PDB file of C-alpha atoms in Angstrom:
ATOM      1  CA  UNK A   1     -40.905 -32.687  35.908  1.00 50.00           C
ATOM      2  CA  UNK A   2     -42.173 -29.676  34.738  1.00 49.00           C
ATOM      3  CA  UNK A   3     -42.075 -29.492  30.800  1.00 47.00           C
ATOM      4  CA  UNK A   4     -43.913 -26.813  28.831  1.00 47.00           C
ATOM      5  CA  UNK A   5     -43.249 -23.089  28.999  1.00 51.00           C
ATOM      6  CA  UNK A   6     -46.463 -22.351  30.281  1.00 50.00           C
ATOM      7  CA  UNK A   7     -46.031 -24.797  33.376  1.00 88.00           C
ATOM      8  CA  UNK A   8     -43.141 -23.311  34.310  1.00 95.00           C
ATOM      9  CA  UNK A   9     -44.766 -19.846  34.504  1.00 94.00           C
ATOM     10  CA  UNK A  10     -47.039 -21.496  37.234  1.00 93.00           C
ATOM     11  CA  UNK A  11     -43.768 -22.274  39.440  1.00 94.00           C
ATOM     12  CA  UNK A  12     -41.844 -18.890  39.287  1.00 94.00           C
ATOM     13  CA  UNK A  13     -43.095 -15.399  40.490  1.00 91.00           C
ATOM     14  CA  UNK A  14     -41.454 -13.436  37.036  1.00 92.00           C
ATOM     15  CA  UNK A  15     -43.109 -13.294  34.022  1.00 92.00           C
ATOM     16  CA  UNK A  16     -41.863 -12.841  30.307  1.00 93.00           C
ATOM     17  CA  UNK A  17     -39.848 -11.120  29.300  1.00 93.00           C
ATOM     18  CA  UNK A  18     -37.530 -11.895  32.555  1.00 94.00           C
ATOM     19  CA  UNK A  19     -38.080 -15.946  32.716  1.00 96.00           C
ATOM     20  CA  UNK A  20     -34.343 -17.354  32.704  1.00 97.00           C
ATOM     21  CA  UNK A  21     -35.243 -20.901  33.260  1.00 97.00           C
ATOM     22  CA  UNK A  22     -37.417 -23.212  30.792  1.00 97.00           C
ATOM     23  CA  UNK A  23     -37.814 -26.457  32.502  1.00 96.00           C
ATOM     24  CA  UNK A  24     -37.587 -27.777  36.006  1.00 97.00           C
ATOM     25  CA  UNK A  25     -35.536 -31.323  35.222  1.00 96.00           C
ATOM     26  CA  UNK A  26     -35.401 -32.857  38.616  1.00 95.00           C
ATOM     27  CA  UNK A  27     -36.042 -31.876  42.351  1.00 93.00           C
ATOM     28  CA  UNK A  28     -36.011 -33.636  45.703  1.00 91.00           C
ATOM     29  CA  UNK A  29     -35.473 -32.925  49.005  1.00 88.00           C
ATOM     30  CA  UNK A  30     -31.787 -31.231  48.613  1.00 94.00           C
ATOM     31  CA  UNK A  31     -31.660 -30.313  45.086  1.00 96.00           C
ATOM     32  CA  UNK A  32     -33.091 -29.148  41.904  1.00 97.00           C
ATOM     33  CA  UNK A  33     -32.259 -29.250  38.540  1.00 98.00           C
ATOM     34  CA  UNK A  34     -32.885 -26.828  35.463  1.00 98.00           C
ATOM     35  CA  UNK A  35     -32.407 -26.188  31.504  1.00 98.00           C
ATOM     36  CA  UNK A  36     -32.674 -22.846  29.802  1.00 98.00           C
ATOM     37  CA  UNK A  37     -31.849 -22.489  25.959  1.00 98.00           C
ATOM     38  CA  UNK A  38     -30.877 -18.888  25.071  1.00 98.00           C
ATOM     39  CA  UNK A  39     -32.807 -16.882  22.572  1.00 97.00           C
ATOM     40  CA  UNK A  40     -31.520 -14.184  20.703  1.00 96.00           C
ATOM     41  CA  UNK A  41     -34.290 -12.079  21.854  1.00 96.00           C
ATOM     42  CA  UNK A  42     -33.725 -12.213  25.603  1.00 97.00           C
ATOM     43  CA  UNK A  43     -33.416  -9.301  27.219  1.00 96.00           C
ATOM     44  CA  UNK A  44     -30.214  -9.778  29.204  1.00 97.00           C
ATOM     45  CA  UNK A  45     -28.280 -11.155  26.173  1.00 98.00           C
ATOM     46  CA  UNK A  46     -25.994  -8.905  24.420  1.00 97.00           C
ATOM     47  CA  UNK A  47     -23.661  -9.075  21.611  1.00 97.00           C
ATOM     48  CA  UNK A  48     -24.419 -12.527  20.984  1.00 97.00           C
ATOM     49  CA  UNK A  49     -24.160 -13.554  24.761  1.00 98.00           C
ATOM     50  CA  UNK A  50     -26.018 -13.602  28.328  1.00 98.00           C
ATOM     51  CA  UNK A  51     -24.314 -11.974  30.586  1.00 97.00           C
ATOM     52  CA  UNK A  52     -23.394 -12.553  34.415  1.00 97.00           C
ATOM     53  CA  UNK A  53     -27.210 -10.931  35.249  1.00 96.00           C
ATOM     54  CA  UNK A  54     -28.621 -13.154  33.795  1.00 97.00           C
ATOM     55  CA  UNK A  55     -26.817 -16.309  34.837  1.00 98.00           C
ATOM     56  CA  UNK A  56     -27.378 -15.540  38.413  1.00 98.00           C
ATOM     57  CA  UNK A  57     -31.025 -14.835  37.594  1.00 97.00           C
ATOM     58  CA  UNK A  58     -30.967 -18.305  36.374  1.00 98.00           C
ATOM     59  CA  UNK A  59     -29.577 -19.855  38.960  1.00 98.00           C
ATOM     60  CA  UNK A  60     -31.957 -17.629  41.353  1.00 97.00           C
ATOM     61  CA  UNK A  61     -34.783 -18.825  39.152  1.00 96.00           C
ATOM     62  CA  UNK A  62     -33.699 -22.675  39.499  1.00 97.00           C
ATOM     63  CA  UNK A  63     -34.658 -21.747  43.408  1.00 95.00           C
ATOM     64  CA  UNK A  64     -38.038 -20.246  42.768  1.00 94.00           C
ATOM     65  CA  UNK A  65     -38.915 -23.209  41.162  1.00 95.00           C
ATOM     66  CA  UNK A  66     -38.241 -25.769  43.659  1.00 94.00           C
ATOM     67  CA  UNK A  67     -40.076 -23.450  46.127  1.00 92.00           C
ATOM     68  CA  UNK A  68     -43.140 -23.532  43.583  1.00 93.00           C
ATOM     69  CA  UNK A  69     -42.420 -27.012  43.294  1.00 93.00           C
ATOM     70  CA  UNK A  70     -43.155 -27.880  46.656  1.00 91.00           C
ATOM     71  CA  UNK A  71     -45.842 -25.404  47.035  1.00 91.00           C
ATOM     72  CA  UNK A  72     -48.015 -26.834  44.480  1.00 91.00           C
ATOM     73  CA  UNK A  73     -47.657 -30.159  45.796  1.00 91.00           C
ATOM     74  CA  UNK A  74     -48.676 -28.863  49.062  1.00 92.00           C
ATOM     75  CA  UNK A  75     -51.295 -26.786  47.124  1.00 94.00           C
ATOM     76  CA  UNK A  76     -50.309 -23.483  48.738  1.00 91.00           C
ATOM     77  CA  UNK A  77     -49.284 -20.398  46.586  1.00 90.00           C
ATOM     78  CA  UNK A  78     -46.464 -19.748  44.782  1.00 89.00           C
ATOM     79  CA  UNK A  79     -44.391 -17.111  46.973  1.00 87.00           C
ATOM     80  CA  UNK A  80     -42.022 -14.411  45.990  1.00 89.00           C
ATOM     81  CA  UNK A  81     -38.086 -14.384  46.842  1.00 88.00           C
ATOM     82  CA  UNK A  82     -35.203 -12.253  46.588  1.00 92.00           C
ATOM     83  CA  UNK A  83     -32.132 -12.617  46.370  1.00 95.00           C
ATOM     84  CA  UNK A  84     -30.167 -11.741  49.678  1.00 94.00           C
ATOM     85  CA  UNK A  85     -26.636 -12.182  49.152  1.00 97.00           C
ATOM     86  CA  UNK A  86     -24.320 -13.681  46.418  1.00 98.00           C
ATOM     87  CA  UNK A  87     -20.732 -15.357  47.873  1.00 98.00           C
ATOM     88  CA  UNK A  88     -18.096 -17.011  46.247  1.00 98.00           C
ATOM     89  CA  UNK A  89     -19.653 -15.844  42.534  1.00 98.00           C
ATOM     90  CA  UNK A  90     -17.394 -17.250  39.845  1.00 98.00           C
ATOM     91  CA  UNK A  91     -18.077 -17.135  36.232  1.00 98.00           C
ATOM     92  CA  UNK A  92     -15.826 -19.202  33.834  1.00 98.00           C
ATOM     93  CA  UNK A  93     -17.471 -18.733  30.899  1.00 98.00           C
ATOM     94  CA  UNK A  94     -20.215 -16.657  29.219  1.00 98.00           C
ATOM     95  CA  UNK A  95     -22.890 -18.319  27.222  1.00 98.00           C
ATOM     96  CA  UNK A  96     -23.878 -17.764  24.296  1.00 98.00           C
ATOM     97  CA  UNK A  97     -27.590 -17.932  21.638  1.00 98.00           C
ATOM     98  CA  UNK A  98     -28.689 -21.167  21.061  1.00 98.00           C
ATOM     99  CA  UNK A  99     -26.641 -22.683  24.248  1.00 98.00           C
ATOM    100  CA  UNK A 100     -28.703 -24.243  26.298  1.00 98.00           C
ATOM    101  CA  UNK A 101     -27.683 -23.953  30.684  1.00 98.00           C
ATOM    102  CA  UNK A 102     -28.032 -26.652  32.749  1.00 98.00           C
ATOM    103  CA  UNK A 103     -27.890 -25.629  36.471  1.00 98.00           C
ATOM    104  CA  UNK A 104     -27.959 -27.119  39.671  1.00 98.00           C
ATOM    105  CA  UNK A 105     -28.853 -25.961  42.880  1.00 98.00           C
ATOM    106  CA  UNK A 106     -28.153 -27.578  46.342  1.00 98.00           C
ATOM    107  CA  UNK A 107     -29.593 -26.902  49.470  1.00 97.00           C
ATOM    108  CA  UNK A 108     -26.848 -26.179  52.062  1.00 98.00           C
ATOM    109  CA  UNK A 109     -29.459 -25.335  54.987  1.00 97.00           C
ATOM    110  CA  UNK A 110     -32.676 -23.823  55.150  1.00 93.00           C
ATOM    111  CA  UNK A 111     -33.767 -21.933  58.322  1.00 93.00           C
ATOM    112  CA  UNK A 112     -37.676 -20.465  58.425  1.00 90.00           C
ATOM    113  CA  UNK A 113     -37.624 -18.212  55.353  1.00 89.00           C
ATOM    114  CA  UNK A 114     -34.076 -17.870  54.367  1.00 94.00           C
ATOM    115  CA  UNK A 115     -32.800 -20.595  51.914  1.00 95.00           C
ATOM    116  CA  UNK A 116     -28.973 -20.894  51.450  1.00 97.00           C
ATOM    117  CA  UNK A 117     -28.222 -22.302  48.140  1.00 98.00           C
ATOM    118  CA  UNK A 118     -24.598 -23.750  46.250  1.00 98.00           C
ATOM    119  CA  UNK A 119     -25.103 -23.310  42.204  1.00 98.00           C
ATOM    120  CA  UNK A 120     -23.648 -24.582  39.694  1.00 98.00           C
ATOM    121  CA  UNK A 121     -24.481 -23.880  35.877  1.00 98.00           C
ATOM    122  CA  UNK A 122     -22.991 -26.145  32.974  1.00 98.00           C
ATOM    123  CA  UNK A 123     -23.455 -25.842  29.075  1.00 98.00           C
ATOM    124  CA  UNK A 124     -21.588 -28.969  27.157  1.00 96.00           C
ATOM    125  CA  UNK A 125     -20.790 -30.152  30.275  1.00 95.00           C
ATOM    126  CA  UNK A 126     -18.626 -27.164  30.682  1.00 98.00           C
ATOM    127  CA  UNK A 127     -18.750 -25.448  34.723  1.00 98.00           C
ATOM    128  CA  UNK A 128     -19.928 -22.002  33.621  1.00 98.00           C
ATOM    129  CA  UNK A 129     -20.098 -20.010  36.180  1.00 98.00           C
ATOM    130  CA  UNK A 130     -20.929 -21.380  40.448  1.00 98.00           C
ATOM    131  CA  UNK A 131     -22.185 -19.351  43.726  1.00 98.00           C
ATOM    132  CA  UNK A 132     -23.571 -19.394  46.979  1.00 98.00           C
ATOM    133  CA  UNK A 133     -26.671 -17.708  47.122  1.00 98.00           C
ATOM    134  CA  UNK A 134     -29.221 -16.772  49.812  1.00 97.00           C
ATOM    135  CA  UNK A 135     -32.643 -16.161  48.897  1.00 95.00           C
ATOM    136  CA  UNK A 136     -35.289 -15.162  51.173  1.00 93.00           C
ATOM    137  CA  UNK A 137     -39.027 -16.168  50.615  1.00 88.00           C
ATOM    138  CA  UNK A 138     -41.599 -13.046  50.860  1.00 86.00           C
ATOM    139  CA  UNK A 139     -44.231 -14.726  53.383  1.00 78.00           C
ATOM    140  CA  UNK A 140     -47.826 -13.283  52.959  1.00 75.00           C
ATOM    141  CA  UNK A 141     -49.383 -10.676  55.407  1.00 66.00           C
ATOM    142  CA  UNK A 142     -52.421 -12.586  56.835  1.00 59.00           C
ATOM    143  CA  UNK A 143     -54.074 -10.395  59.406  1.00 55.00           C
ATOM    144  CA  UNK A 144     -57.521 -11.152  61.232  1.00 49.00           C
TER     145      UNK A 144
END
């Protein structure tokens, strides 16, 4: 999948110093997979940790990249997405430098724009933190 830092960048609409995902590790038709080592300097860590923001941005980020994904195979552009709604958010455990997250997102159903995700993010094989998540995809204005 998608290895460097600079790849990556292609499949996600943020840009540093907000990217909370490092490599795309495995996508298909129902799920994607992700790894994201935390630096010292990133700017949702504090006190040695990253906090629930940023885990959820992770796990939002996951999404964008499966939707980038797919869109350069299809060689379309790489939309934007927000976050609708978070349910069910649980968070075990925060991480902390140096850890490195390993999330997984599945596709629970996907109607026109609206994607409804289930997320789970691990670090030592320990479940982190889990949600449901909708994210809606920004569609561009195309007028004649």
């Amino acid at each position: 999948m998608i290895n460097a830092a600079d790849d990556i960048l292609s499949l996600i609409p943020q840009k540093p110093p907000f990217v909370m995902i490092d490599r795309l590790t495995g996508s298909d038709e129902k799920s994607s997979r992700s790894t994201f080592l935390i630096k010292e300097e990133n700017i949702l860590v504090e006190n040695g940790v990253l906090g629930e923001c940023g885990m959820v941005e992770n796990i939002a980020q996951t999404a964008a990249a499966r939707a980038g994904s797919i869109a350069k195979k299809e060689n379309l552009p790489v939309l934007t997405g927000y976050i609708g709604a978070i349910k069910n958010l649980e968070v075990f455990a925060l991480p902390q430098i140096n850890d490195i997250l390993e999330t997984e997102i599945t596709i629970d159903n996907q109607i026109f724009d609206v994607t409804l995700i289930s997320a789970k993010i691990k670090c030592r094989d320990q479940l982190m933190a889990q949600c449901q998540m909708k994210v809606f995809i920004v569609q561009p204005n195309i007028s004649n």
